[in-house]
Amino acid sequence: MPPAHKPRGEVTRGTTAPNRLRRIDRWIAATQAVPLRSDPRPLAVDLGYGASPITTVELYTRLRPVSPGLEIVGIEIEPARVAAGHAFLASLNVAAGGPGASAGRPYEGLSFRRGGFELPVPRPPVLVRAFNVLRQYEEPAAWRAWDDLRARLAPSGVLVEGTCDEIGRRAVWVTLTKDGPQTITFAAHLGSLERPSVLAERLPKTLIHRNLPGEPVHALLTAFDRCWAMAAPHSAFGPRARWVEAVSLLARTHPVLTRPPYGGRNRWRLGEVTLPWTAVAPRRR
Ligand SMILES: C[S@@+](CC[C@H](N)C(=O)[O-])C[C@H]1O[C@@H](n2cnc3c(N)ncnc32)[C@H](O)[C@@H]1O
């Protein structure tokens, strides 16, 4: 069914790939159980899923164990991509089942529809994941999209907005609630990481032009590189040990979240680190 109004936003490149967003989904499953379970009929949105619905299907598979009744709506602004989502659902062989199979039809609660930042869903979402969507917008439009999307969240809802490389080895994302930005997470495949500051390439649109001397995000990444260099002897125990040491050193000068669910060795060993948004907030918006 065509939307009643023109969806808000722009059609951009639809590049995506299976498993590209696995780091983000793993982190959401581990840290966002509270919002995901905060509603008796929880609904999540995957905004801008791209040319194939695969990452929306993966989000469904990864989050249903955390929030069994979770409904997931993939929203795309580009009609042919919405059609691809519908074709996926139509192609499901009920008899074969699959990872999303439940007592009813497979992937019950998964749907796709056309829309944009207005989020055409029947009730406010507990989660909006918008990955690799805003990078193709101008910075002022990205700030406006943050404001628009967080205003549409359920009271305990969370927006996870970020960027990653083509195969998901490097990613940076921010969480926002109705009150504004809350956290920033840097995540990397450690075996191929030269130094933490290469993650600057993956900063969200609201930060990528702020990685300049005098800005907090630049100071953070510079300090992180210094800690990485100091942690070099730990490479003898592998890149994870080096990252854990570098994050521990960084926590001496920056407000790294050190307790679960966001911090601690178990999360750092995955190649992640999460800080409050205030650690990187630009001096002027
Ligand atoms: C690069 S793809 C990202 C695909 C997937 N999320 C990923 O990370 O692999 C970006 C998609 O966002 C869609 N898009 C851009 N602005 C949008 C908006 N305002 N509402 C819905 N979709 C949007 C584009 O049409 C495009 O298909």
Short mmCIF file of C-alpha atoms and ligand atoms in Angstrom, two decimals:
data_model
loop_
_atom_site.label_atom_id
_atom_site.label_comp_id
_atom_site.label_asym_id
_atom_site.label_seq_id
_atom_site.Cartn_x
_atom_site.Cartn_y
_atom_site.Cartn_z
CA MET A 1 0.00 0.00 0.00
CA PRO A 2 1.53 3.39 -0.94
CA PRO A 3 2.14 5.75 2.00
CA ALA A 4 -0.45 8.52 2.44
CA HIS A 5 2.33 11.15 2.44
CA LYS A 6 5.69 11.41 0.73
CA PRO A 7 8.24 9.69 2.98
CA ARG A 8 10.64 12.10 4.65
CA GLY A 9 14.25 11.81 3.51
CA GLU A 10 16.24 11.00 0.39
CA VAL A 11 16.89 7.82 -1.54
CA THR A 12 20.58 7.01 -1.18
CA ARG A 13 22.86 4.15 -2.22
CA GLY A 14 21.48 0.79 -1.07
CA THR A 15 24.77 -1.00 -0.33
CA THR A 16 24.45 -3.74 2.28
CA ALA A 17 25.76 -7.25 2.96
CA PRO A 18 24.96 -10.27 5.10
CA ASN A 19 26.45 -10.03 8.58
CA ARG A 20 27.61 -6.49 8.02
CA LEU A 21 25.82 -5.35 11.17
CA ARG A 22 26.63 -8.32 13.43
CA ARG A 23 28.77 -6.25 15.85
CA ILE A 24 25.98 -3.74 16.29
CA ASP A 25 23.29 -6.41 16.74
CA ARG A 26 25.41 -8.31 19.27
CA TRP A 27 25.88 -5.10 21.24
CA ILE A 28 22.17 -4.19 21.08
CA ALA A 29 21.23 -7.68 22.30
CA ALA A 30 23.69 -7.44 25.20
CA THR A 31 23.04 -3.86 26.31
CA GLN A 32 19.50 -2.89 25.33
CA ALA A 33 17.42 -5.60 26.99
CA VAL A 34 15.73 -3.01 29.18
CA PRO A 35 14.22 -0.92 26.34
CA LEU A 36 13.55 -4.03 24.26
CA ARG A 37 11.45 -5.49 27.07
CA SER A 38 9.95 -2.20 28.24
CA ASP A 39 6.69 -2.49 26.35
CA PRO A 40 4.03 -5.24 26.43
CA ARG A 41 3.94 -5.09 22.59
CA PRO A 42 7.50 -4.05 21.71
CA LEU A 43 8.15 -2.81 18.19
CA ALA A 44 11.55 -2.16 16.61
CA VAL A 45 12.34 -0.37 13.35
CA ASP A 46 15.25 -1.02 11.01
CA LEU A 47 15.38 2.25 9.09
CA GLY A 48 17.02 2.25 5.68
CA TYR A 49 17.80 -1.46 5.27
CA GLY A 50 19.09 -1.08 1.73
CA ALA A 51 18.96 -3.12 -1.47
CA SER A 52 18.38 -6.43 0.33
CA PRO A 53 16.36 -7.03 3.51
CA ILE A 54 19.04 -9.37 4.89
CA THR A 55 20.24 -7.19 7.76
CA THR A 56 16.64 -6.67 8.94
CA VAL A 57 16.10 -10.43 8.91
CA GLU A 58 19.31 -10.86 10.91
CA LEU A 59 18.20 -8.21 13.42
CA TYR A 60 14.96 -10.17 13.88
CA THR A 61 16.85 -13.43 14.44
CA ARG A 62 19.24 -11.84 16.93
CA LEU A 63 16.75 -9.81 18.97
CA ARG A 64 13.81 -12.21 19.27
CA PRO A 65 15.67 -14.32 21.88
CA VAL A 66 16.09 -11.15 23.97
CA SER A 67 12.51 -9.96 23.50
CA PRO A 68 10.42 -12.89 22.22
CA GLY A 69 7.34 -10.89 21.17
CA LEU A 70 9.38 -8.21 19.41
CA GLU A 71 7.85 -7.00 16.17
CA ILE A 72 10.37 -5.72 13.61
CA VAL A 73 9.51 -3.39 10.77
CA GLY A 74 12.06 -2.75 8.03
CA ILE A 75 11.44 0.70 6.56
CA GLU A 76 12.88 1.84 3.23
CA ILE A 77 12.30 5.00 1.31
CA GLU A 78 13.02 3.35 -2.06
CA PRO A 79 10.03 1.36 -3.43
CA ALA A 80 12.00 -1.43 -5.18
CA ARG A 81 13.79 -2.16 -1.89
CA VAL A 82 10.45 -2.43 -0.11
CA ALA A 83 9.35 -4.85 -2.83
CA ALA A 84 12.47 -6.93 -2.14
CA GLY A 85 11.42 -7.17 1.52
CA HIS A 86 7.93 -8.28 0.55
CA ALA A 87 9.39 -10.80 -1.90
CA PHE A 88 11.52 -12.26 0.89
CA LEU A 89 8.46 -12.81 3.08
CA ALA A 90 6.49 -14.25 0.16
CA SER A 91 9.27 -16.69 -0.62
CA LEU A 92 9.30 -18.25 2.82
CA ASN A 93 8.57 -21.91 2.81
CA VAL A 94 6.47 -22.47 5.91
CA ALA A 95 7.17 -26.20 5.93
CA ALA A 96 10.95 -25.66 5.86
CA GLY A 97 10.88 -23.35 8.86
CA GLY A 98 14.17 -21.53 9.41
CA PRO A 99 15.92 -19.61 12.12
CA GLY A 100 12.96 -17.27 12.50
CA ALA A 101 10.36 -20.03 12.51
CA SER A 102 8.02 -19.93 15.45
CA ALA A 103 4.80 -21.70 16.37
CA GLY A 104 2.94 -19.57 13.81
CA ARG A 105 4.40 -18.61 10.48
CA PRO A 106 8.16 -18.24 10.07
CA TYR A 107 9.39 -14.76 10.89
CA GLU A 108 6.12 -13.88 12.55
CA GLY A 109 6.20 -10.21 13.49
CA LEU A 110 8.64 -9.26 10.70
CA SER A 111 7.37 -6.87 8.06
CA PHE A 112 8.58 -4.30 5.54
CA ARG A 113 7.08 -1.03 4.45
CA ARG A 114 7.86 2.15 2.60
CA GLY A 115 8.60 5.23 4.65
CA GLY A 116 11.17 7.68 5.92
CA PHE A 117 12.04 9.66 9.05
CA GLU A 118 8.33 10.02 9.85
CA LEU A 119 8.41 6.27 10.80
CA PRO A 120 5.05 4.98 9.59
CA VAL A 121 4.49 2.39 12.34
CA PRO A 122 1.38 1.74 14.47
CA ARG A 123 3.00 2.60 17.81
CA PRO A 124 6.21 4.23 19.05
CA PRO A 125 9.22 1.94 18.66
CA VAL A 126 11.34 0.73 21.57
CA LEU A 127 14.29 0.55 19.16
CA VAL A 128 15.23 2.25 15.91
CA ARG A 129 18.39 0.98 14.26
CA ALA A 130 19.55 3.33 11.48
CA PHE A 131 22.84 2.13 10.09
CA ASN A 132 24.75 3.63 7.18
CA VAL A 133 21.73 5.81 6.45
CA LEU A 134 22.70 9.34 7.54
CA ARG A 135 26.26 9.36 6.21
CA GLN A 136 24.97 10.33 2.78
CA TYR A 137 23.10 13.36 4.17
CA GLU A 138 24.54 16.81 4.93
CA GLU A 139 25.50 17.33 8.58
CA PRO A 140 22.59 19.70 9.45
CA ALA A 141 20.14 17.14 8.03
CA ALA A 142 21.74 14.41 10.17
CA TRP A 143 21.23 16.49 13.35
CA ARG A 144 17.61 17.12 12.35
CA ALA A 145 17.08 13.41 11.69
CA TRP A 146 18.40 12.62 15.20
CA ASP A 147 15.89 15.04 16.69
CA ASP A 148 13.01 13.74 14.56
CA LEU A 149 13.72 10.08 15.24
CA ARG A 150 14.24 10.35 18.98
CA ALA A 151 11.01 12.33 19.30
CA ARG A 152 9.19 9.30 17.83
CA LEU A 153 10.60 6.75 20.29
CA ALA A 154 8.57 4.99 22.98
CA PRO A 155 9.23 6.51 26.45
CA SER A 156 12.06 4.04 27.19
CA GLY A 157 13.04 3.63 23.54
CA VAL A 158 16.48 3.93 22.02
CA LEU A 159 17.82 5.04 18.64
CA VAL A 160 21.05 3.35 17.54
CA GLU A 161 22.58 5.37 14.71
CA GLY A 162 25.95 4.69 13.19
CA THR A 163 28.22 3.75 10.36
CA CYS A 164 30.43 0.80 9.47
CA ASP A 165 32.65 -0.39 6.64
CA GLU A 166 31.42 -2.69 3.88
CA ILE A 167 31.97 -5.92 5.81
CA GLY A 168 31.35 -4.66 9.31
CA ARG A 169 34.88 -4.81 10.67
CA ARG A 170 34.90 -1.20 11.83
CA ALA A 171 31.91 0.59 13.24
CA VAL A 172 30.97 3.57 15.36
CA TRP A 173 27.49 4.19 16.72
CA VAL A 174 25.62 6.50 19.05
CA THR A 175 22.58 5.77 21.19
CA LEU A 176 19.92 8.39 21.73
CA THR A 177 16.85 8.43 23.92
CA LYS A 178 14.05 10.96 23.98
CA ASP A 179 16.40 13.10 26.12
CA GLY A 180 19.17 13.26 23.51
CA PRO A 181 22.43 11.45 22.73
CA GLN A 182 23.60 9.09 25.49
CA THR A 183 26.58 6.96 24.46
CA ILE A 184 29.12 6.42 21.69
CA THR A 185 30.62 3.02 20.90
CA PHE A 186 33.73 2.24 18.86
CA ALA A 187 34.03 -1.34 17.60
CA ALA A 188 36.64 -3.07 15.48
CA HIS A 189 37.91 -6.40 14.25
CA LEU A 190 41.11 -6.36 16.26
CA GLY A 191 43.19 -8.68 14.10
CA SER A 192 43.14 -6.11 11.29
CA LEU A 193 43.25 -2.89 13.32
CA GLU A 194 46.32 -0.67 12.77
CA ARG A 195 45.37 1.84 15.48
CA PRO A 196 42.13 3.05 17.11
CA SER A 197 42.04 6.37 15.25
CA VAL A 198 41.33 4.61 11.93
CA LEU A 199 37.79 4.37 13.31
CA ALA A 200 37.51 8.11 12.62
CA GLU A 201 36.53 7.13 9.06
CA ARG A 202 33.38 5.55 10.49
CA LEU A 203 32.24 8.38 12.75
CA PRO A 204 28.55 9.27 12.40
CA LYS A 205 27.78 12.25 10.19
CA THR A 206 27.23 14.50 13.22
CA LEU A 207 30.87 13.92 14.26
CA ILE A 208 32.91 13.15 11.17
CA HIS A 209 33.63 16.78 10.36
CA ARG A 210 34.52 17.48 14.02
CA ASN A 211 37.60 15.28 14.15
CA LEU A 212 39.85 18.36 14.32
CA PRO A 213 42.30 19.65 16.93
CA GLY A 214 40.37 21.38 19.71
CA GLU A 215 37.34 19.09 19.40
CA PRO A 216 36.67 16.39 22.05
CA VAL A 217 36.40 13.53 19.55
CA HIS A 218 39.84 14.38 18.16
CA ALA A 219 41.33 14.53 21.67
CA LEU A 220 39.76 11.15 22.48
CA LEU A 221 41.08 9.39 19.38
CA THR A 222 44.54 10.93 19.85
CA ALA A 223 44.63 9.72 23.46
CA PHE A 224 43.37 6.28 22.39
CA ASP A 225 46.21 5.97 19.85
CA ARG A 226 48.68 6.88 22.60
CA CYS A 227 47.23 4.18 24.88
CA TRP A 228 47.35 1.69 21.98
CA ALA A 229 51.07 2.44 21.52
CA MET A 230 51.71 2.05 25.26
CA ALA A 231 49.83 -1.26 25.21
CA ALA A 232 52.02 -2.66 22.41
CA PRO A 233 53.84 -5.14 24.68
CA HIS A 234 50.47 -6.85 25.32
CA SER A 235 50.36 -7.87 21.65
CA ALA A 236 52.39 -10.87 22.73
CA PHE A 237 49.08 -12.17 24.12
CA GLY A 238 47.15 -11.22 20.99
CA PRO A 239 45.30 -8.14 19.72
CA ARG A 240 42.44 -8.57 22.21
CA ALA A 241 44.82 -8.31 25.15
CA ARG A 242 46.35 -5.20 23.62
CA TRP A 243 42.90 -3.59 23.13
CA VAL A 244 41.82 -4.43 26.71
CA GLU A 245 45.01 -2.83 28.03
CA ALA A 246 44.62 0.23 25.78
CA VAL A 247 41.01 0.72 26.92
CA SER A 248 42.05 0.34 30.57
CA LEU A 249 44.71 3.03 30.06
CA LEU A 250 42.22 5.27 28.27
CA ALA A 251 39.85 4.95 31.23
CA ARG A 252 42.42 6.78 33.37
CA THR A 253 41.87 10.00 31.42
CA HIS A 254 38.48 9.58 29.73
CA PRO A 255 35.06 8.54 31.05
CA VAL A 256 35.09 5.02 29.53
CA LEU A 257 32.10 3.01 30.76
CA THR A 258 33.78 0.28 32.75
CA ARG A 259 30.82 -1.67 34.16
CA PRO A 260 28.39 -4.10 32.51
CA PRO A 261 26.39 -4.00 30.39
CA TYR A 262 28.47 -1.40 28.49
CA GLY A 263 31.96 -2.00 29.81
CA GLY A 264 34.34 -4.42 31.43
CA ARG A 265 36.75 -6.98 30.03
CA ASN A 266 34.06 -9.18 28.50
CA ARG A 267 32.88 -6.41 26.20
CA TRP A 268 36.32 -4.95 25.56
CA ARG A 269 37.60 -8.35 24.45
CA LEU A 270 35.09 -8.14 21.59
CA GLY A 271 36.90 -5.05 20.34
CA GLU A 272 34.43 -2.53 21.74
CA VAL A 273 34.56 0.49 23.96
CA THR A 274 31.62 2.67 25.01
CA LEU A 275 31.75 6.16 26.48
CA PRO A 276 29.11 8.72 27.38
CA TRP A 277 28.22 11.03 24.51
CA THR A 278 29.54 13.95 26.54
CA ALA A 279 33.06 12.59 25.96
CA VAL A 280 32.79 13.45 22.25
CA ALA A 281 30.01 16.02 21.97
CA PRO A 282 31.10 18.78 19.56
CA ARG A 283 31.89 22.14 21.09
CA ARG A 284 29.11 23.72 19.01
CA ARG A 285 26.30 21.97 17.22
C1 LIG B 1 23.77 2.24 2.53
S1 LIG B 1 22.15 1.62 2.73
C2 LIG B 1 22.29 0.87 4.32
C3 LIG B 1 21.72 -0.51 4.36
C4 LIG B 1 21.84 -1.21 5.71
N1 LIG B 1 21.23 -0.46 6.78
C5 LIG B 1 23.29 -1.51 6.04
O1 LIG B 1 23.86 -0.85 6.93
O2 LIG B 1 23.88 -2.40 5.43
C6 LIG B 1 21.20 3.10 3.11
C7 LIG B 1 19.72 2.95 2.80
O3 LIG B 1 19.00 3.94 3.53
C8 LIG B 1 17.88 4.32 2.77
N2 LIG B 1 17.40 5.62 3.28
C9 LIG B 1 18.05 6.81 3.22
N3 LIG B 1 17.30 7.76 3.84
C10 LIG B 1 16.20 7.15 4.31
C11 LIG B 1 15.06 7.60 5.02
N4 LIG B 1 14.93 8.87 5.39
N5 LIG B 1 14.12 6.70 5.34
C12 LIG B 1 14.23 5.40 4.95
N6 LIG B 1 15.27 4.91 4.26
C13 LIG B 1 16.25 5.78 3.94
C14 LIG B 1 18.42 4.37 1.35
O4 LIG B 1 17.40 4.27 0.40
C15 LIG B 1 19.37 3.17 1.34
O5 LIG B 1 18.73 2.03 0.84
#
